[in-house]
mmCIF file of C-alpha atoms in Angstrom:
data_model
loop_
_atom_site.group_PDB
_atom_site.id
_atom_site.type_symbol
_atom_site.label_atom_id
_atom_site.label_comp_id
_atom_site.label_asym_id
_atom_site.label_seq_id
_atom_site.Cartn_x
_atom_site.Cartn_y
_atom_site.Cartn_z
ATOM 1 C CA UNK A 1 -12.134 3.601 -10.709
ATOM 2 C CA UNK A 2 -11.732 4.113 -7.266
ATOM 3 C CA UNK A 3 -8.425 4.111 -5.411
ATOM 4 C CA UNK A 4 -6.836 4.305 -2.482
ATOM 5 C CA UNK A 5 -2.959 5.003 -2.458
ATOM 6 C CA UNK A 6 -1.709 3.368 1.180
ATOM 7 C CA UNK A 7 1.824 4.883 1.269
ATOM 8 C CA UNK A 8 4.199 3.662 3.819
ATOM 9 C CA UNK A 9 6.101 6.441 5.579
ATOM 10 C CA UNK A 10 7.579 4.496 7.830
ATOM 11 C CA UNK A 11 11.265 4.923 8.921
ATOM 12 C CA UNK A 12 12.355 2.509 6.254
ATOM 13 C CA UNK A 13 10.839 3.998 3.204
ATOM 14 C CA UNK A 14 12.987 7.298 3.832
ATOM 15 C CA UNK A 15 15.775 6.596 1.310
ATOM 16 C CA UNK A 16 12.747 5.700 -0.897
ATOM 17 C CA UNK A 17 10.200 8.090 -0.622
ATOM 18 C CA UNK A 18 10.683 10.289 -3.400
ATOM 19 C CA UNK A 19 10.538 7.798 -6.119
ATOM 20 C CA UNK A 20 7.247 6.640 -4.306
ATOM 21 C CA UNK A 21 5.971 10.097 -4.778
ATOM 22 C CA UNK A 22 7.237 10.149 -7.941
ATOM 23 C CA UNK A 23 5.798 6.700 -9.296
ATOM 24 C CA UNK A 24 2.363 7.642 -7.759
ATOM 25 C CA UNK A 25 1.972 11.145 -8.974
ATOM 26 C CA UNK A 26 2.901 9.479 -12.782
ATOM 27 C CA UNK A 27 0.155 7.137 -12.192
ATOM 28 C CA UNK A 28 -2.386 9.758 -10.986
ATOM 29 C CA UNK A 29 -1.780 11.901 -14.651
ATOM 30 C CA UNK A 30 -2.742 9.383 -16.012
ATOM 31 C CA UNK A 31 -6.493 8.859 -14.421
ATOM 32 C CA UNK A 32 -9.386 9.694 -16.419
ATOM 33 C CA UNK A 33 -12.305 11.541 -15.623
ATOM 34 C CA UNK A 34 -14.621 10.359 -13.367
ATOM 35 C CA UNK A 35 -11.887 8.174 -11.318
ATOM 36 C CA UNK A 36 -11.580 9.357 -7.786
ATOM 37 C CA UNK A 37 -8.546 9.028 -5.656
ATOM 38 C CA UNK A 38 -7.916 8.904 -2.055
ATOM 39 C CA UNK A 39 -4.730 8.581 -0.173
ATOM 40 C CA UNK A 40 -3.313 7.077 3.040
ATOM 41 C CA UNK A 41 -0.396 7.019 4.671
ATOM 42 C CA UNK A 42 0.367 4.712 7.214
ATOM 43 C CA UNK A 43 3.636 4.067 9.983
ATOM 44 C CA UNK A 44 2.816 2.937 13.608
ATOM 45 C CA UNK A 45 -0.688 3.561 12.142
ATOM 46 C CA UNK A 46 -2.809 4.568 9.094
ATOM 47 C CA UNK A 47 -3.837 8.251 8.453
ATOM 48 C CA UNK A 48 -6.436 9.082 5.670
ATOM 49 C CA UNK A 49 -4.838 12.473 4.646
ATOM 50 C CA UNK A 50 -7.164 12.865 1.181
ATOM 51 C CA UNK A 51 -10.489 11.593 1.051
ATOM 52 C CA UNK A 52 -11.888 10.636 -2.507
ATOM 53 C CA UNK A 53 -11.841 13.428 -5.054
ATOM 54 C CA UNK A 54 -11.078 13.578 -8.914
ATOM 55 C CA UNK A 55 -8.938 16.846 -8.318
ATOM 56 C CA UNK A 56 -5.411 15.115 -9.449
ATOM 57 C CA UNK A 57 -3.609 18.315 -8.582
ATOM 58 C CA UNK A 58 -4.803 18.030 -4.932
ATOM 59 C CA UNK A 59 -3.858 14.122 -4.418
ATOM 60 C CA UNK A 60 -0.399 15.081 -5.787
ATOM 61 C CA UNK A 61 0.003 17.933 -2.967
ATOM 62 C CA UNK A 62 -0.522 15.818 -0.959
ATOM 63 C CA UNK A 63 2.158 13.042 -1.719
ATOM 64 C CA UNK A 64 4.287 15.912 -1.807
ATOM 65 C CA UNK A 65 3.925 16.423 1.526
ATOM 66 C CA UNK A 66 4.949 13.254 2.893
ATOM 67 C CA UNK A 67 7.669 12.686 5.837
ATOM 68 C CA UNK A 68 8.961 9.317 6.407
ATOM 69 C CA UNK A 69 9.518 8.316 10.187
ATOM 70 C CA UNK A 70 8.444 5.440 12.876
ATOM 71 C CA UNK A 71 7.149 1.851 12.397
ATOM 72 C CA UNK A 72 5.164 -0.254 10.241
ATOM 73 C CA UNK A 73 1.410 -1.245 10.277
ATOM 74 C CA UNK A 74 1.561 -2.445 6.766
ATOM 75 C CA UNK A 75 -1.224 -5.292 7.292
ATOM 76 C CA UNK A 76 -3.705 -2.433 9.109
ATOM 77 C CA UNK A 77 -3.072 -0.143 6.428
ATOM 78 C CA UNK A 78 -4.628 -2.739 3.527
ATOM 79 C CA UNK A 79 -7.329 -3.452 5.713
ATOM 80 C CA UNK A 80 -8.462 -0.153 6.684
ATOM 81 C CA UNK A 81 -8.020 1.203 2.681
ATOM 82 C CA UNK A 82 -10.059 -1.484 1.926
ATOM 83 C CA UNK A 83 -12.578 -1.283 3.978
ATOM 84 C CA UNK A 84 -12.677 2.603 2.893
ATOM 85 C CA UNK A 85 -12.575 1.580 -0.684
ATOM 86 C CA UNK A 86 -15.454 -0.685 -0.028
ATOM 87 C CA UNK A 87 -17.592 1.866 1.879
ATOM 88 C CA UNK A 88 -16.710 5.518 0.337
ATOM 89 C CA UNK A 89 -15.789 4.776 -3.055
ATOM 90 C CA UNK A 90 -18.466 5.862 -5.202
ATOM 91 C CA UNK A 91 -17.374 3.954 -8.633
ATOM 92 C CA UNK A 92 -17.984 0.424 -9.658
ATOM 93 C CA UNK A 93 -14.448 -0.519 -9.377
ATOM 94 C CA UNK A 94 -12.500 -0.092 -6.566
ATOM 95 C CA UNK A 95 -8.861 -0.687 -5.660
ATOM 96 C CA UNK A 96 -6.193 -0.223 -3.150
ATOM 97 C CA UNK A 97 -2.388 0.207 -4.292
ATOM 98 C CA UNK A 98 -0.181 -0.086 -1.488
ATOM 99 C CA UNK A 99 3.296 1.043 -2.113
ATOM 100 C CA UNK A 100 5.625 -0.161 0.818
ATOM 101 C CA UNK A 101 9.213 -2.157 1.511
ATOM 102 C CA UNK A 102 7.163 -4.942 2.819
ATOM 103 C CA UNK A 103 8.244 -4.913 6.130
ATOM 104 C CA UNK A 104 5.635 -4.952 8.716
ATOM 105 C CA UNK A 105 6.190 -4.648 12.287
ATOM 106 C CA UNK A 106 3.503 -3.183 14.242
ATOM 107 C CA UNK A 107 0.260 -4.456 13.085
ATOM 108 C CA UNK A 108 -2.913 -4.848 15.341
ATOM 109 C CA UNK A 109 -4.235 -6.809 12.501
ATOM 110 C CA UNK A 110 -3.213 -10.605 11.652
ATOM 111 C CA UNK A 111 -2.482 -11.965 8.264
ATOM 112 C CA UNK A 112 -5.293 -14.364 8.231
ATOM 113 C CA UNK A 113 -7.858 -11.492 9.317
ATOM 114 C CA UNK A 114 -6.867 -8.947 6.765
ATOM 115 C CA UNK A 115 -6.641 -12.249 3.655
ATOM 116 C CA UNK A 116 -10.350 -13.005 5.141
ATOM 117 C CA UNK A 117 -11.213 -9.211 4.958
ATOM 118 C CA UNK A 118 -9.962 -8.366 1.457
ATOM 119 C CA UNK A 119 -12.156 -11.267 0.186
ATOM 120 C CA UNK A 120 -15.145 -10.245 1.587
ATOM 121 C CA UNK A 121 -14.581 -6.532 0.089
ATOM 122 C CA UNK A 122 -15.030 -6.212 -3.848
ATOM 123 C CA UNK A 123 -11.655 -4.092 -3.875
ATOM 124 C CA UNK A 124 -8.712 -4.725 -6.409
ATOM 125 C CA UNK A 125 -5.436 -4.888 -4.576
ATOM 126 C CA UNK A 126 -2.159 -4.109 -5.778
ATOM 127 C CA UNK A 127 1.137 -4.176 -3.832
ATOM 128 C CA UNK A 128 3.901 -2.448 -5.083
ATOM 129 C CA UNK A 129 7.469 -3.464 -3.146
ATOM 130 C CA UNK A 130 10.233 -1.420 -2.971
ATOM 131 C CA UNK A 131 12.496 -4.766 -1.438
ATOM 132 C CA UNK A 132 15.439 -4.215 -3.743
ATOM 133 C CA UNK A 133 17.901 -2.890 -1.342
ATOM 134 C CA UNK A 134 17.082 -5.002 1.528
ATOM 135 C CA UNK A 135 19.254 -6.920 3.108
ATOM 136 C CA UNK A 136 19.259 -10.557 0.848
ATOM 137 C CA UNK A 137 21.493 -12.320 3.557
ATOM 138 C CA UNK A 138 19.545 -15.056 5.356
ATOM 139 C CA UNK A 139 20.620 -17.691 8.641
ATOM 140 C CA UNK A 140 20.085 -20.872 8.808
ATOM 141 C CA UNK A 141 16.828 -20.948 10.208
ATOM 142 C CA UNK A 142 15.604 -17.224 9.105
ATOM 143 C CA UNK A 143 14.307 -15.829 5.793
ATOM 144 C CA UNK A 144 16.517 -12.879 5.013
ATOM 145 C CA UNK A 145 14.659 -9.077 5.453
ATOM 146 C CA UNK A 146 14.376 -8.909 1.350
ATOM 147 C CA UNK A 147 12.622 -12.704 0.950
ATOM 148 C CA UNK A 148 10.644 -11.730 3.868
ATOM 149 C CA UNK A 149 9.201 -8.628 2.599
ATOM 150 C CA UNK A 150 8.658 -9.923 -0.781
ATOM 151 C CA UNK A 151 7.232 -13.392 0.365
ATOM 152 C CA UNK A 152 4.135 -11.752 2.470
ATOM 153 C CA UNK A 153 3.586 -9.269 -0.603
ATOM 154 C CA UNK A 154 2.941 -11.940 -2.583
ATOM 155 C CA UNK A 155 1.648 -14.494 -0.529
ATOM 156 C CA UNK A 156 -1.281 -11.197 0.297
ATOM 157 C CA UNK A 157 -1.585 -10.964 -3.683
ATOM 158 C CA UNK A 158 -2.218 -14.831 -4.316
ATOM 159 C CA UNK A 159 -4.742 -15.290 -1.211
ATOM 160 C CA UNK A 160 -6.805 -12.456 -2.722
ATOM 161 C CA UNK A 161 -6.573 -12.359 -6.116
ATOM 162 C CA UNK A 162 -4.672 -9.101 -6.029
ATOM 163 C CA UNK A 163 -1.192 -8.615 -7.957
ATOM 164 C CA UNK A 164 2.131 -8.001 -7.003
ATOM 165 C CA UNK A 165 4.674 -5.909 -8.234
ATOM 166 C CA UNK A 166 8.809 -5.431 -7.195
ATOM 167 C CA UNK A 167 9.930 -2.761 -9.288
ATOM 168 C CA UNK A 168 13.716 -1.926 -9.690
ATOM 169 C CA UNK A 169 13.431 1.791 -10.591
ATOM 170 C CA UNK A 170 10.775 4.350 -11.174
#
């Protein structure tokens, strides 16, 4: 396989960026040989910081080294790990996991343009949302932060025939 981890180090994922590290570099043991993995982080904008290798020791560095700060391009992020997926990846299958709170507030990209590009890319996504300590109040005419985040996770997932994921803990 293929993938792309699109970590948001945004602002809001500071409280929540060492279990992301954490989570990630667990799932990168546990590759076998031949995958490749890439990483991406993305705030205001996305940053390829690891291109594809099979060196698991390197892509874990480099989580290491992540700093959370600034805004949220969540919905550029996906489409420009895609669209690197698609193009660099070297392996049959190909996927993006993008590990993020959900909240997206800076993107050049529209929902409808990244749903349109994921299906037109032969790239697995997964979204993994880190919404539990959100705020769960709502108003009367306004989704609260937590069903926000979680609702445009999932409605990315069902468009695309990705998956979705909220875990609790690591």
């Amino acid at each position: 396989v293929s993938m792309v981890f699109a970590i948001d180090t945004s602002g809001s994922m500071r409280t929540k960026l060492d279990t992301v590290i954490k989570a990630s570099s667990n799932l990168i043991k546990e590759t076998k040989a031949g995958d490749e993995m890439a990483v991406i982080e993305f705030k205001l904008q996305p940053d390829l910081l690891e291109e594809f290798t099979n060196n698991a020791a390197d892509v874990i560095d480099t989580l290491q080294g992540l700093i959370a700060s600034g805004q949220t391009a969540m919905l550029d992020a996906l489409y420009l790990a895609s669209d690197y997926a698609s193009k660099e990846g070297r392996n049959r299958r190909k996927a993006v996991i993008l590990v993020t709170d959900g909240l997206d507030k800076d993107s050049y990209y529209k929902f409808n343009e990244v749903v349109e590009h994921l299906r037109e890319t032969d790239v697995q996504i997964y979204l993994i949302g880190f919404t539990s300590d959100l705020d769960s109040e709502s108003a009367i005419f306004k989704k609260s932060p937590r069903d926000k985040a979680q609702g445009l996770l999932s409605k990315l997932a069902e468009e695309t025939g990705g998956k979705s994921f909220f875990p609790k803990e690591l």
